[in-house]
Structures are given as C-alpha cells and as structure tokens.
XYZ file of C-alpha atoms in Angstrom:
299
model
C 84.036 242.562 -22.805
C 82.442 244.812 -20.186
C 81.139 243.624 -16.825
C 77.496 243.716 -17.924
C 78.118 241.450 -20.914
C 80.131 239.095 -18.731
C 77.309 238.736 -16.224
C 74.754 238.233 -18.991
C 76.783 235.460 -20.627
C 77.394 233.761 -17.295
C 73.649 233.836 -16.534
C 72.802 232.384 -19.965
C 75.343 229.601 -19.498
C 73.899 228.684 -16.108
C 70.316 228.693 -17.407
C 71.148 226.472 -20.378
C 73.254 223.995 -18.444
C 71.008 223.672 -15.407
C 67.740 223.237 -17.361
C 66.005 220.029 -16.190
C 65.860 217.084 -18.571
C 63.398 214.894 -16.695
C 60.168 213.899 -18.436
C 57.226 216.182 -17.688
C 54.475 215.069 -15.345
C 51.320 214.597 -17.435
C 48.940 214.756 -14.481
C 47.017 217.933 -13.691
C 46.652 218.736 -9.994
C 49.031 215.855 -9.261
C 49.390 216.878 -5.615
C 45.675 217.629 -5.111
C 46.491 221.218 -4.199
C 43.912 222.892 -6.436
C 40.957 223.909 -4.312
C 42.484 222.612 -1.069
C 41.981 224.842 1.972
C 44.271 224.307 4.956
C 42.417 222.841 7.920
C 39.157 222.300 6.032
C 37.006 219.189 5.961
C 37.472 216.950 2.876
C 35.270 218.012 -0.043
C 33.789 215.547 -2.570
C 35.786 214.778 -5.694
C 39.133 216.166 -6.859
C 39.522 219.010 -9.339
C 40.864 217.904 -12.773
C 40.285 214.229 -11.871
C 37.332 211.959 -12.644
C 36.304 210.347 -9.367
C 33.956 207.560 -8.284
C 32.890 206.149 -4.954
C 33.822 207.974 -1.769
C 36.728 209.990 -3.230
C 37.532 213.355 -1.651
C 40.102 216.154 -1.591
C 41.627 216.379 1.883
C 43.750 219.155 3.362
C 46.574 219.453 5.852
C 46.033 219.803 9.582
C 42.896 217.651 9.529
C 44.210 214.863 7.259
C 47.594 213.453 6.167
C 49.379 215.429 3.429
C 52.893 214.629 2.164
C 53.696 218.016 0.611
C 51.721 221.235 0.186
C 48.281 221.303 1.792
C 46.275 218.788 -0.278
C 45.941 215.028 -0.749
C 43.418 212.539 -2.185
C 41.300 210.649 0.347
C 39.685 207.364 -0.743
C 37.272 205.953 1.837
C 36.128 202.336 1.590
C 33.091 201.314 3.556
C 33.465 197.588 2.837
C 31.766 195.398 0.239
C 34.228 196.063 -2.618
C 33.004 199.569 -3.409
C 36.449 200.514 -4.846
C 36.517 204.329 -4.670
C 39.038 205.959 -6.989
C 40.171 208.776 -9.255
C 41.751 208.843 -12.713
C 42.974 210.951 -15.632
C 43.138 209.933 -19.306
C 45.808 210.801 -21.906
C 46.313 210.043 -25.612
C 48.768 207.182 -26.128
C 50.230 205.089 -28.936
C 51.361 201.450 -29.270
C 54.916 200.865 -28.105
C 55.074 203.870 -25.783
C 56.422 203.348 -22.273
C 54.315 204.932 -19.528
C 55.250 205.311 -15.880
C 53.031 206.032 -12.859
C 54.374 206.586 -9.351
C 53.519 208.333 -6.130
C 52.927 208.002 -2.407
C 50.195 206.380 -0.297
C 49.346 206.343 3.417
C 46.853 204.831 5.824
C 46.267 206.310 9.266
C 45.199 202.985 10.757
C 46.419 199.439 10.131
C 44.445 197.810 7.315
C 42.914 194.335 7.733
C 44.660 191.319 6.240
C 42.096 190.706 3.511
C 41.418 192.254 0.099
C 41.498 195.778 1.504
C 44.294 197.788 -0.098
C 45.242 200.934 -1.989
C 47.197 201.084 -5.231
C 48.058 203.012 -8.382
C 47.244 201.427 -11.744
C 47.979 202.016 -15.452
C 45.274 200.935 -17.914
C 45.759 201.064 -21.701
C 42.722 201.224 -23.984
C 41.491 201.609 -27.555
C 38.744 204.074 -26.682
C 36.211 201.291 -26.134
C 37.948 198.392 -24.380
C 40.737 198.093 -21.825
C 43.761 196.251 -23.244
C 46.326 193.955 -21.591
C 49.706 195.749 -21.426
C 52.264 194.936 -24.098
C 54.905 194.415 -21.413
C 55.307 195.162 -17.716
C 58.555 196.769 -16.592
C 57.622 197.616 -12.981
C 54.576 196.327 -11.118
C 52.321 193.355 -11.828
C 49.431 192.396 -14.091
C 45.892 192.677 -12.770
C 43.342 189.900 -13.259
C 42.391 189.256 -16.934
C 38.927 190.686 -16.310
C 40.551 193.991 -15.256
C 43.603 194.383 -17.527
C 46.274 196.841 -16.472
C 49.488 197.268 -14.492
C 49.217 197.432 -10.720
C 51.909 199.460 -8.981
C 53.970 197.785 -6.271
C 53.997 197.710 -3.351
C 50.326 197.956 -2.327
C 49.039 199.951 0.619
C 47.819 197.050 2.761
C 48.069 195.274 6.107
C 51.871 195.209 5.784
C 52.044 199.013 5.502
C 53.163 201.024 8.510
C 50.372 203.408 9.567
C 51.016 207.146 9.207
C 54.021 206.550 6.934
C 54.069 207.666 3.304
C 54.881 204.693 1.100
C 56.334 204.956 -2.429
C 54.831 202.842 -5.214
C 55.447 202.567 -8.966
C 54.162 200.965 -12.181
C 55.647 201.088 -15.673
C 54.793 199.296 -18.884
C 54.519 199.285 -22.667
C 51.343 200.204 -24.546
C 50.045 197.258 -26.651
C 48.875 197.233 -30.269
C 45.631 199.156 -30.719
C 46.320 201.643 -27.911
C 44.808 205.098 -28.334
C 44.682 206.157 -24.672
C 46.083 205.453 -21.223
C 44.343 205.953 -17.890
C 46.166 206.635 -14.624
C 44.246 205.459 -11.549
C 44.454 205.847 -7.791
C 42.250 203.124 -6.230
C 41.199 201.697 -2.893
C 39.787 198.167 -2.877
C 37.574 197.754 0.179
C 36.564 194.257 1.157
C 36.581 195.749 4.658
C 36.292 199.352 5.758
C 39.472 201.416 5.384
C 40.885 204.696 4.136
C 43.850 205.478 1.914
C 45.513 208.819 1.155
C 47.453 209.580 -2.054
C 49.800 212.475 -2.786
C 52.556 213.675 -5.126
C 51.538 211.444 -8.034
C 53.459 211.498 -11.305
C 52.613 210.054 -14.731
C 55.245 210.316 -17.459
C 55.833 209.157 -20.999
C 59.273 207.551 -20.717
C 61.774 208.478 -23.460
C 62.594 205.547 -25.717
C 66.304 205.446 -24.908
C 68.246 202.790 -22.996
C 68.772 205.001 -19.969
C 71.866 205.047 -17.802
C 72.603 202.478 -15.104
C 72.571 204.413 -11.853
C 70.359 207.228 -13.208
C 67.626 206.723 -10.644
C 65.841 210.057 -11.131
C 65.875 209.670 -14.951
C 67.428 213.017 -15.872
C 69.985 211.356 -18.201
C 72.844 211.989 -15.768
C 74.278 209.914 -12.933
C 74.841 212.467 -10.190
C 74.370 213.207 -6.490
C 70.581 213.409 -6.877
C 70.510 209.717 -7.820
C 72.199 208.843 -4.525
C 69.393 210.674 -2.717
C 66.794 208.675 -4.677
C 68.575 205.415 -3.819
C 68.838 206.348 -0.135
C 65.154 207.353 0.095
C 63.994 204.061 -1.454
C 66.539 201.775 0.251
C 64.861 198.577 1.367
C 61.725 199.084 -0.745
C 60.250 196.185 -2.689
C 60.165 197.921 -6.071
C 62.892 198.443 -8.653
C 64.655 201.721 -9.348
C 64.428 203.338 -12.792
C 67.195 202.130 -15.149
C 67.707 199.062 -12.954
C 66.345 195.640 -13.833
C 66.913 194.097 -10.409
C 64.105 193.737 -7.899
C 64.137 195.803 -4.738
C 66.600 198.486 -3.691
C 69.824 197.473 -1.956
C 73.613 197.691 -1.827
C 73.998 196.526 -5.450
C 72.136 199.635 -6.605
C 74.581 201.833 -4.677
C 77.494 200.085 -6.411
C 75.853 200.642 -9.802
C 75.438 204.358 -9.019
C 79.033 204.719 -7.770
C 80.477 202.910 -10.800
C 78.647 205.134 -13.284
C 78.883 208.439 -11.404
C 79.532 211.320 -13.819
C 78.143 209.610 -16.909
C 75.511 211.415 -18.991
C 73.355 210.563 -21.978
C 73.091 213.327 -24.608
C 69.483 214.209 -25.554
C 68.219 211.874 -28.268
C 71.251 209.591 -28.073
C 70.579 205.959 -28.855
C 73.399 204.570 -26.760
C 75.669 205.499 -23.912
C 78.545 207.781 -24.774
C 81.891 206.027 -24.534
C 83.340 208.715 -22.306
C 81.969 210.590 -19.357
C 80.553 214.025 -20.081
C 81.228 216.678 -17.420
C 78.425 217.270 -14.943
C 76.542 220.597 -15.334
C 78.340 222.189 -12.377
C 81.724 221.267 -13.899
C 80.698 222.618 -17.303
C 79.431 225.835 -15.740
C 82.704 226.330 -13.872
C 84.637 225.846 -17.114
C 82.521 228.421 -18.963
C 82.717 230.975 -16.165
C 86.480 230.448 -15.958
C 86.735 231.096 -19.680
C 84.690 234.287 -19.355
C 86.834 235.523 -16.466
C 89.921 234.793 -18.517
C 88.545 236.886 -21.379
C 87.867 239.778 -19.028
C 91.272 239.668 -17.312
C 93.275 239.214 -20.491
C 91.426 241.491 -22.882
C 93.721 243.816 -24.882
C 94.461 247.086 -23.100
C 93.443 250.284 -24.866
C 96.201 252.637 -25.870
C 96.554 255.824 -23.835
C 97.092 257.815 -27.051
C-alpha cells in the first residue's frame, strides 16, 4: 500500500466515523441571518417565516444577537397584540416533534401576562389539534391547543441574558401538519428577541440516558450540554426528570461511552467505541499494513 492510498483510506475512515447523527433542523433561516445587515435598523418581517404583528428581523450591534448577525425581534405594544412568526411542515400522527431555542429581553418584563415563548401546534389542515402527548413543556389553553415551551421569557427572566427553552410532543390522530411558532404575548408593552431556533422530527427510538445532545452517543459533548443548562427549569433530552441538576451528571457519567446503532430498537448490551477510538484503531491498522507490507525482492 503506497502513501497516497494510505492517506486516502485514513481520510475516508475519518469522514465516515465523524459524520453527525443528530436530527436535521427543519427550520429555514433558523438564526434569522438571511437578509440581516450588521448594524442596520430592524426591517419588517423575517425571510422564510410567516409573521404577524410587530415582528422584525434585527441585526447585531444595534440589537441583541446570540450568534451570527441576525435575530427575530417581537415588539408588543400592549393590549394582547401577540406578534409572532411561524413555519409549517408536513407531519403524521404519532411523530415526535421538538422545538427549542433561545430568547432574551433587554429590559425587565412586567409581572402580568407579558411574556415570550416558543410553541408547537399540530393541525389537520383546517383545525388546530390538542397534542397526543407532551414530553417537554406544557399544554396551552383549550381554545389555543398546542405545546408551550418552558421556561417562558417573563418577569423572572434576567435582562440581557439569552435563555434556553424547549417543547416536545407527539402528533395526535388526524395530524397532517405541524407549525413552529415564536410568540410574544403583550398585555403590557415589551420586546422579546429570539435566535438559534431548532425544530426537529425526533427519531422513534428509546434514546440513551445521558445522551443530552441526541446524537445517539454519550460523550464529552453531552457534558457540555448538561453544564450549559445546569439549573434550568426544563428537562434534558433522554431524561424524564424535571430540571437539570447533579442527578443528570451522574446519569451521563454512568453511561459514558455507550452508543445506539442507527435504527436500533434498544440499547446495545455492550459499549461501542467512541468515534475517536474507532478512528485510532483504523489508522493503527493502516499504519501496521504499511510498516509490515512484504518487501520486494531485489532480483
């Protein structure tokens, strides 16, 4: 095996092993980057989203942005105007949908029905339907069926601090579509910013305890997810307990190194090597082949 072939095989092994397994984000312009111009005034609407009320695309330097240069600005003038933005996707009964992202308010919000939130709404093309089950979040009022993400952006939120929120639930019988909303309910005047939103169709497998970034492997990245959400009021993926605390760290530590093969219906009985370990084994094998290949005869 010559050096060129060796390098090619090593590169292929790395590409195959390190390919991400996380579910794809269904949202278009999920970070509100499209059309954003650094330092510009907010412009009405948001590209690739349907908007209503005082919903605008904001940009960095003039307004809060978590990553990139864009964010969604929802401005409530009071009187329950409820500005918002949403995207719609085909969906089927029994599917599990997840919506999560970050919210911020520059100024403390009043302690009334003035708050920002994300919301999942299932429908049959004509009517909104109550969710089949709620995994994360809470049910909205019967007149407005859907799953509200928790926590809300409200009077308890620290100003100028990006706050994580999440909703997840099961599509009920009759579902043909799902809508993903960012909303600001404005009994009083207030403004909410939204960024780095993600809507995913969750694979119908049991998941791995401790797999907090849902890539079917319990690894160092899950520790980072746990650390970033420590003390939050919502649950972690693949964890049925409320909130994020020391018990979630123990669950991660206990299951570190476990993986779930694609399409598997249950957890493998033995730990599968992490991608970095597998890559090292393959590269070692390739080096061994190079160093121990048969020598050509001098004749």
